[in-house]
Amino acid sequence: MSSKLTVELGVPGDKITVPRIGLGLMGMSAMYGPASDDESVKVLNHAIDIGCTFWDTADVYGGGHNERLIAKALKERRNNVVICTKFAAVFDEPGLDFDGNIDSIIRGVSGDPLYVHKAVKDSLKRLNVDCIDLYCQHRMDPKVPVEETVKAMAELVQQGKVRYLGLSECTEEHLRRAYKVHPIAAVEVEYSPWSTQIETNGLLDACRELGVTVIAYAPLGRGFLTGQIRKFEDLNEVDWRRHNPRFKSEHFENNLKLVDAFVEVAEKHKCKPGQVALSWLLAQYDNLIVIPGTRRIKYLDENFAAGQVHLSEDELKYLREKVNSANIQGERY
């Protein structure tokens, strides 16, 4: 990977240094079955201890639970962490029978300016912070022009409630239009050996041109590279991936084939395939952050140590050829 282990996140004239390997927190509250808050807090505190201090969450994860979990973990350590949270998914407060499947509580998407102000107020309260470092529109609202939403988000910056603005799962057009209203610090998008659409749809090129940081979520292919999933039946009953097209039994075996190339390179480096994948991904763009998620300290350490895996130009080229020739089947969602 690039020898550069940090990026300068922010906007012209106001930037902060953050690690290129961050932490995605969704799995601690949603989509993969029950998690222990006590264990999650231990993982989060360990993340601070090792320097994994860029944390990605969203108001909808666990119906607000994920943001409250961060508040529990931070307490006296707020200044040690850069928090990215997201809004736009309009959701109901979950009941006692909530199983973590956020699809069951989402009522729609809103980029309405009034909703922007309500959402940030709620997130600040749940996080127990005065200012959110990076505030992103989680999904684009087809009913509200992105300019109107970003104008409202910019008001939050002026009010001191938010430092930087970002967009998630946007198009190149959305980014360029938004940037004309207010500088956009980051774009969050799925980016992994299995999902490279950002490279061909113009979005990565626009980020390079504008100096926008890319935050790559699901960088390990939603678990393909963890080594814990070798067949569809390895997914527990409440794991949302059972309903994901790429994990369906008719696609699973084919999509797993790409793992072999990363295993091969990992054996040469005496490291894990997932570490090779993170290193490969970071080499694609110097202004990129990966946010692999985990609930366990063991895997947090493993992911963060990917920064010490240095791939040769030949290895990067070999993996690129394998990624480009892979016939990935099934939609992302």
Short mmCIF file of C-alpha atoms in Angstrom, two decimals:
data_model
loop_
_atom_site.label_atom_id
_atom_site.label_comp_id
_atom_site.label_asym_id
_atom_site.label_seq_id
_atom_site.Cartn_x
_atom_site.Cartn_y
_atom_site.Cartn_z
CA MET A 1 0.00 0.00 0.00
CA SER A 2 0.96 3.62 0.02
CA SER A 3 3.47 4.35 2.79
CA LYS A 4 1.16 7.17 3.81
CA LEU A 5 -0.84 6.02 6.85
CA THR A 6 -2.86 9.20 7.37
CA VAL A 7 -4.91 11.61 5.30
CA GLU A 8 -5.72 15.28 5.68
CA LEU A 9 -9.50 15.32 6.06
CA GLY A 10 -11.41 18.55 5.67
CA VAL A 11 -11.81 21.54 3.40
CA PRO A 12 -9.37 24.16 2.06
CA GLY A 13 -7.96 26.07 5.01
CA ASP A 14 -9.31 23.68 7.65
CA LYS A 15 -8.00 20.12 7.75
CA ILE A 16 -7.27 17.50 10.39
CA THR A 17 -5.03 14.44 10.23
CA VAL A 18 -6.82 11.10 10.52
CA PRO A 19 -5.69 7.47 10.15
CA ARG A 20 -6.39 5.83 6.80
CA ILE A 21 -7.66 2.71 8.56
CA GLY A 22 -10.74 3.59 10.56
CA LEU A 23 -13.59 1.64 12.11
CA GLY A 24 -17.11 1.04 10.85
CA LEU A 25 -19.47 0.63 13.80
CA MET A 26 -22.73 -0.54 12.20
CA GLY A 27 -22.25 -4.19 13.15
CA MET A 28 -22.17 -3.32 16.84
CA SER A 29 -25.84 -2.35 16.67
CA ALA A 30 -27.41 -3.75 13.55
CA MET A 31 -27.74 -6.34 10.83
CA TYR A 32 -25.49 -9.15 12.08
CA GLY A 33 -27.31 -10.39 15.18
CA PRO A 34 -27.01 -9.50 18.88
CA ALA A 35 -23.90 -7.76 20.20
CA SER A 36 -22.81 -7.02 23.76
CA ASP A 37 -22.57 -3.33 24.64
CA ASP A 38 -19.90 -4.04 27.24
CA GLU A 39 -17.77 -5.89 24.71
CA SER A 40 -18.34 -3.19 22.10
CA VAL A 41 -17.19 -0.48 24.51
CA LYS A 42 -14.03 -2.50 25.19
CA VAL A 43 -13.38 -2.71 21.44
CA LEU A 44 -13.93 1.03 21.03
CA ASN A 45 -11.59 1.91 23.86
CA HIS A 46 -8.98 -0.44 22.43
CA ALA A 47 -9.40 1.31 19.08
CA ILE A 48 -8.44 4.60 20.71
CA ASP A 49 -5.47 2.94 22.42
CA ILE A 50 -4.00 1.70 19.12
CA GLY A 51 -4.75 4.87 17.16
CA CYS A 52 -7.76 3.67 15.15
CA THR A 53 -9.58 6.92 15.79
CA PHE A 54 -11.76 7.57 12.75
CA TRP A 55 -15.17 6.12 13.60
CA ASP A 56 -18.08 5.83 11.21
CA THR A 57 -21.68 5.52 12.38
CA ALA A 58 -25.18 6.71 11.42
CA ASP A 59 -28.27 7.77 13.30
CA VAL A 60 -30.25 4.82 11.91
CA TYR A 61 -27.81 2.10 13.04
CA GLY A 62 -29.69 0.26 15.75
CA GLY A 63 -32.32 3.00 15.65
CA GLY A 64 -30.01 5.40 17.51
CA HIS A 65 -28.28 2.71 19.57
CA ASN A 66 -24.97 3.02 17.71
CA GLU A 67 -24.60 6.71 18.47
CA ARG A 68 -25.48 6.16 22.14
CA LEU A 69 -22.88 3.39 22.24
CA ILE A 70 -20.22 5.84 21.11
CA ALA A 71 -21.24 8.21 23.90
CA LYS A 72 -20.70 5.40 26.41
CA ALA A 73 -17.25 4.67 25.04
CA LEU A 74 -15.99 8.22 24.76
CA LYS A 75 -16.80 9.84 28.10
CA GLU A 76 -13.47 11.55 28.84
CA ARG A 77 -11.90 10.66 25.48
CA ARG A 78 -13.96 12.74 23.05
CA ASN A 79 -10.97 14.67 21.75
CA ASN A 80 -9.20 11.44 20.79
CA VAL A 81 -11.73 10.45 18.12
CA VAL A 82 -12.99 11.85 14.81
CA ILE A 83 -16.68 11.00 14.50
CA CYS A 84 -18.48 10.63 11.20
CA THR A 85 -22.23 10.17 11.46
CA LYS A 86 -24.94 10.23 8.84
CA PHE A 87 -28.58 11.23 8.45
CA ALA A 88 -31.39 10.96 5.87
CA ALA A 89 -32.94 7.59 6.75
CA VAL A 90 -36.22 8.48 8.45
CA PHE A 91 -36.79 5.80 11.07
CA ASP A 92 -39.06 4.79 13.92
CA GLU A 93 -37.64 4.24 17.39
CA PRO A 94 -37.25 0.46 17.66
CA GLY A 95 -39.35 -1.58 20.06
CA LEU A 96 -38.17 -4.15 22.57
CA ASP A 97 -38.47 -6.89 19.94
CA PHE A 98 -36.05 -5.12 17.56
CA ASP A 99 -33.59 -7.65 16.09
CA GLY A 100 -31.15 -5.16 14.60
CA ASN A 101 -32.57 -5.24 11.08
CA ILE A 102 -32.75 -1.53 10.32
CA ASP A 103 -34.83 -2.13 7.20
CA SER A 104 -37.73 -2.90 9.55
CA ILE A 105 -37.71 0.61 11.08
CA ILE A 106 -36.89 2.80 8.06
CA ARG A 107 -39.84 4.78 6.71
CA GLY A 108 -38.08 6.60 3.91
CA VAL A 109 -35.34 9.05 2.99
CA SER A 110 -35.37 12.78 3.65
CA GLY A 111 -33.06 15.58 2.63
CA ASP A 112 -35.59 18.21 3.64
CA PRO A 113 -33.87 21.20 5.30
CA LEU A 114 -36.14 21.02 8.35
CA TYR A 115 -35.32 17.34 8.75
CA VAL A 116 -31.59 18.09 8.51
CA HIS A 117 -31.83 20.39 11.53
CA LYS A 118 -33.93 17.88 13.49
CA ALA A 119 -31.60 15.00 12.68
CA VAL A 120 -28.44 16.78 13.80
CA LYS A 121 -30.08 17.86 17.05
CA ASP A 122 -30.98 14.23 17.78
CA SER A 123 -27.53 12.93 16.86
CA LEU A 124 -25.74 15.50 19.01
CA LYS A 125 -27.88 14.44 21.96
CA ARG A 126 -27.33 10.71 21.43
CA LEU A 127 -23.58 11.16 20.90
CA ASN A 128 -23.38 13.57 23.84
CA VAL A 129 -21.09 15.91 21.91
CA ASP A 130 -21.21 19.62 21.06
CA CYS A 131 -19.97 19.23 17.49
CA ILE A 132 -19.92 16.41 14.93
CA ASP A 133 -16.64 16.20 13.01
CA LEU A 134 -18.08 14.92 9.72
CA TYR A 135 -21.80 14.96 8.95
CA CYS A 136 -22.94 13.08 5.85
CA GLN A 137 -26.16 12.73 3.94
CA HIS A 138 -26.60 8.94 4.09
CA ARG A 139 -28.68 8.56 0.93
CA MET A 140 -29.80 11.06 -1.68
CA ASP A 141 -33.42 12.20 -1.53
CA PRO A 142 -34.91 12.16 -5.05
CA LYS A 143 -37.58 14.64 -3.93
CA VAL A 144 -35.17 17.32 -2.67
CA PRO A 145 -32.39 18.85 -4.79
CA VAL A 146 -29.02 18.16 -3.21
CA GLU A 147 -28.32 21.91 -3.24
CA GLU A 148 -31.18 22.52 -0.78
CA THR A 149 -30.01 19.77 1.56
CA VAL A 150 -26.38 20.92 1.52
CA LYS A 151 -27.42 24.52 2.08
CA ALA A 152 -29.13 23.38 5.30
CA MET A 153 -26.08 21.30 6.23
CA ALA A 154 -23.88 24.36 5.68
CA GLU A 155 -26.00 26.23 8.22
CA LEU A 156 -24.98 23.58 10.76
CA VAL A 157 -21.33 24.42 10.08
CA GLN A 158 -22.04 28.11 10.65
CA GLN A 159 -23.81 27.24 13.92
CA GLY A 160 -20.83 25.21 15.16
CA LYS A 161 -22.80 21.95 15.30
CA VAL A 162 -20.82 20.31 12.49
CA ARG A 163 -17.26 20.80 11.26
CA TYR A 164 -17.25 19.13 7.83
CA LEU A 165 -19.87 17.94 5.36
CA GLY A 166 -20.02 14.71 3.38
CA LEU A 167 -22.21 12.65 1.07
CA SER A 168 -22.80 8.90 1.07
CA GLU A 169 -23.79 6.76 -1.93
CA CYS A 170 -23.97 9.79 -4.19
CA THR A 171 -23.23 10.18 -7.88
CA GLU A 172 -20.56 12.31 -9.51
CA GLU A 173 -23.28 14.80 -10.42
CA HIS A 174 -24.51 15.01 -6.83
CA LEU A 175 -20.97 15.70 -5.62
CA ARG A 176 -20.26 18.43 -8.15
CA ARG A 177 -23.59 20.16 -7.51
CA ALA A 178 -23.17 19.93 -3.74
CA TYR A 179 -19.61 21.24 -3.85
CA LYS A 180 -20.80 24.44 -5.54
CA VAL A 181 -22.94 25.16 -2.46
CA HIS A 182 -20.36 24.26 0.19
CA PRO A 183 -17.03 22.36 0.12
CA ILE A 184 -17.56 18.63 0.60
CA ALA A 185 -14.89 16.97 2.73
CA ALA A 186 -15.69 13.33 2.04
CA VAL A 187 -17.73 10.87 0.05
CA GLU A 188 -18.63 7.52 1.58
CA VAL A 189 -19.22 4.65 -0.81
CA GLU A 190 -18.92 0.88 -0.96
CA TYR A 191 -15.47 0.11 -2.35
CA SER A 192 -13.78 -3.27 -2.26
CA PRO A 193 -12.36 -5.87 -4.65
CA TRP A 194 -16.01 -6.89 -5.16
CA SER A 195 -17.35 -3.36 -5.65
CA THR A 196 -15.26 -1.06 -7.83
CA GLN A 197 -18.03 0.96 -9.47
CA ILE A 198 -16.56 4.19 -8.08
CA GLU A 199 -13.62 3.72 -10.47
CA THR A 200 -15.80 3.71 -13.60
CA ASN A 201 -18.78 5.94 -12.83
CA GLY A 202 -16.84 9.19 -12.60
CA LEU A 203 -17.09 9.57 -8.83
CA LEU A 204 -13.48 8.71 -7.99
CA ASP A 205 -12.24 11.03 -10.75
CA ALA A 206 -14.37 13.85 -9.34
CA CYS A 207 -13.00 13.21 -5.84
CA ARG A 208 -9.43 13.41 -7.16
CA GLU A 209 -10.20 16.63 -8.99
CA LEU A 210 -11.89 18.31 -6.01
CA GLY A 211 -9.58 16.90 -3.33
CA VAL A 212 -12.39 15.00 -1.63
CA THR A 213 -11.58 12.13 0.73
CA VAL A 214 -13.16 8.77 -0.12
CA ILE A 215 -14.42 6.66 2.79
CA ALA A 216 -14.62 3.04 1.67
CA TYR A 217 -17.22 1.04 3.55
CA ALA A 218 -17.45 -2.77 3.36
CA PRO A 219 -13.80 -2.88 2.15
CA LEU A 220 -13.54 -6.61 2.91
CA GLY A 221 -16.45 -7.50 0.65
CA ARG A 222 -18.94 -7.72 3.54
CA GLY A 223 -17.08 -10.65 5.01
CA PHE A 224 -15.81 -12.60 2.00
CA LEU A 225 -12.21 -11.89 3.04
CA THR A 226 -12.54 -12.51 6.76
CA GLY A 227 -12.13 -16.27 6.40
CA GLN A 228 -15.15 -16.83 8.62
CA ILE A 229 -17.61 -17.47 5.79
CA ARG A 230 -17.02 -20.30 3.34
CA LYS A 231 -20.63 -21.15 2.51
CA PHE A 232 -24.10 -19.61 2.74
CA GLU A 233 -24.96 -21.74 5.78
CA ASP A 234 -22.20 -20.03 7.79
CA LEU A 235 -24.43 -16.94 8.07
CA ASN A 236 -26.59 -16.94 11.21
CA GLU A 237 -30.37 -16.70 10.96
CA VAL A 238 -30.58 -12.94 11.61
CA ASP A 239 -27.57 -12.00 9.46
CA TRP A 240 -28.81 -9.57 6.80
CA ARG A 241 -26.41 -11.04 4.25
CA ARG A 242 -28.77 -14.01 3.91
CA HIS A 243 -30.92 -11.61 1.88
CA ASN A 244 -28.05 -9.96 0.00
CA PRO A 245 -27.93 -11.05 -3.66
CA ARG A 246 -24.17 -11.62 -3.65
CA PHE A 247 -24.43 -14.07 -0.76
CA LYS A 248 -27.32 -16.06 -2.20
CA SER A 249 -26.44 -19.73 -2.67
CA GLU A 250 -26.56 -19.44 -6.48
CA HIS A 251 -23.90 -16.67 -6.45
CA PHE A 252 -21.90 -17.39 -3.31
CA GLU A 253 -19.41 -19.94 -4.64
CA ASN A 254 -18.63 -17.87 -7.73
CA ASN A 255 -18.11 -14.66 -5.77
CA LEU A 256 -15.86 -16.41 -3.27
CA LYS A 257 -13.35 -17.29 -6.01
CA LEU A 258 -11.77 -13.83 -5.90
CA VAL A 259 -10.56 -14.59 -2.37
CA ASP A 260 -7.98 -17.03 -3.73
CA ALA A 261 -5.80 -14.30 -5.25
CA PHE A 262 -5.64 -12.43 -1.94
CA VAL A 263 -4.87 -15.66 -0.07
CA GLU A 264 -2.00 -16.30 -2.47
CA VAL A 265 -0.42 -12.88 -1.88
CA ALA A 266 -1.09 -13.07 1.87
CA GLU A 267 0.87 -16.32 2.12
CA LYS A 268 3.92 -14.56 0.68
CA HIS A 269 3.63 -11.77 3.25
CA LYS A 270 2.71 -14.11 6.12
CA CYS A 271 -0.38 -12.03 6.80
CA LYS A 272 -4.15 -12.32 6.41
CA PRO A 273 -5.99 -12.02 3.06
CA GLY A 274 -8.07 -9.20 4.48
CA GLN A 275 -4.92 -7.24 5.28
CA VAL A 276 -3.78 -7.63 1.69
CA ALA A 277 -7.17 -6.40 0.47
CA LEU A 278 -7.04 -3.31 2.68
CA SER A 279 -3.48 -2.58 1.57
CA TRP A 280 -4.48 -3.00 -2.08
CA LEU A 281 -7.47 -0.71 -1.67
CA LEU A 282 -5.45 2.02 0.05
CA ALA A 283 -3.03 1.96 -2.88
CA GLN A 284 -5.79 2.96 -5.30
CA TYR A 285 -6.12 6.54 -4.01
CA ASP A 286 -3.90 8.40 -1.55
CA ASN A 287 -6.86 10.31 -0.10
CA LEU A 288 -8.83 7.25 0.94
CA ILE A 289 -9.94 5.87 4.32
CA VAL A 290 -11.15 2.29 4.81
CA ILE A 291 -13.63 1.51 7.58
CA PRO A 292 -13.77 -2.26 8.11
CA GLY A 293 -16.18 -3.19 10.86
CA THR A 294 -15.69 -5.69 13.66
CA ARG A 295 -16.95 -6.56 17.13
CA ARG A 296 -13.75 -8.20 18.31
CA ILE A 297 -10.41 -6.78 19.42
CA LYS A 298 -8.58 -9.56 17.59
CA TYR A 299 -9.94 -8.47 14.21
CA LEU A 300 -9.60 -4.78 15.01
CA ASP A 301 -5.89 -5.31 15.60
CA GLU A 302 -5.64 -7.39 12.44
CA ASN A 303 -7.34 -4.77 10.30
CA PHE A 304 -5.34 -1.87 11.72
CA ALA A 305 -2.09 -3.77 11.16
CA ALA A 306 -2.84 -3.81 7.42
CA GLY A 307 -1.06 -0.47 7.39
CA GLN A 308 2.19 -2.40 7.80
CA VAL A 309 1.58 -4.62 4.75
CA HIS A 310 3.48 -3.21 1.77
CA LEU A 311 2.60 -4.67 -1.62
CA SER A 312 5.00 -4.53 -4.55
CA GLU A 313 4.03 -2.97 -7.87
CA ASP A 314 3.86 -6.47 -9.37
CA GLU A 315 1.52 -7.63 -6.60
CA LEU A 316 -0.71 -4.59 -7.02
CA LYS A 317 -0.86 -5.25 -10.77
CA TYR A 318 -1.58 -8.96 -10.25
CA LEU A 319 -4.45 -8.25 -7.86
CA ARG A 320 -5.82 -5.58 -10.19
CA GLU A 321 -5.93 -8.10 -13.02
CA LYS A 322 -7.79 -10.58 -10.81
CA VAL A 323 -10.26 -7.94 -9.65
CA ASN A 324 -10.92 -6.73 -13.19
CA SER A 325 -11.46 -10.24 -14.54
CA ALA A 326 -13.68 -11.43 -11.68
CA ASN A 327 -17.25 -12.08 -12.78
CA ILE A 328 -19.01 -10.85 -9.64
CA GLN A 329 -22.64 -11.93 -9.61
CA GLY A 330 -25.59 -10.34 -7.83
CA GLU A 331 -26.38 -6.73 -7.01
CA ARG A 332 -24.82 -4.96 -4.01
CA TYR A 333 -28.20 -4.74 -2.24
#
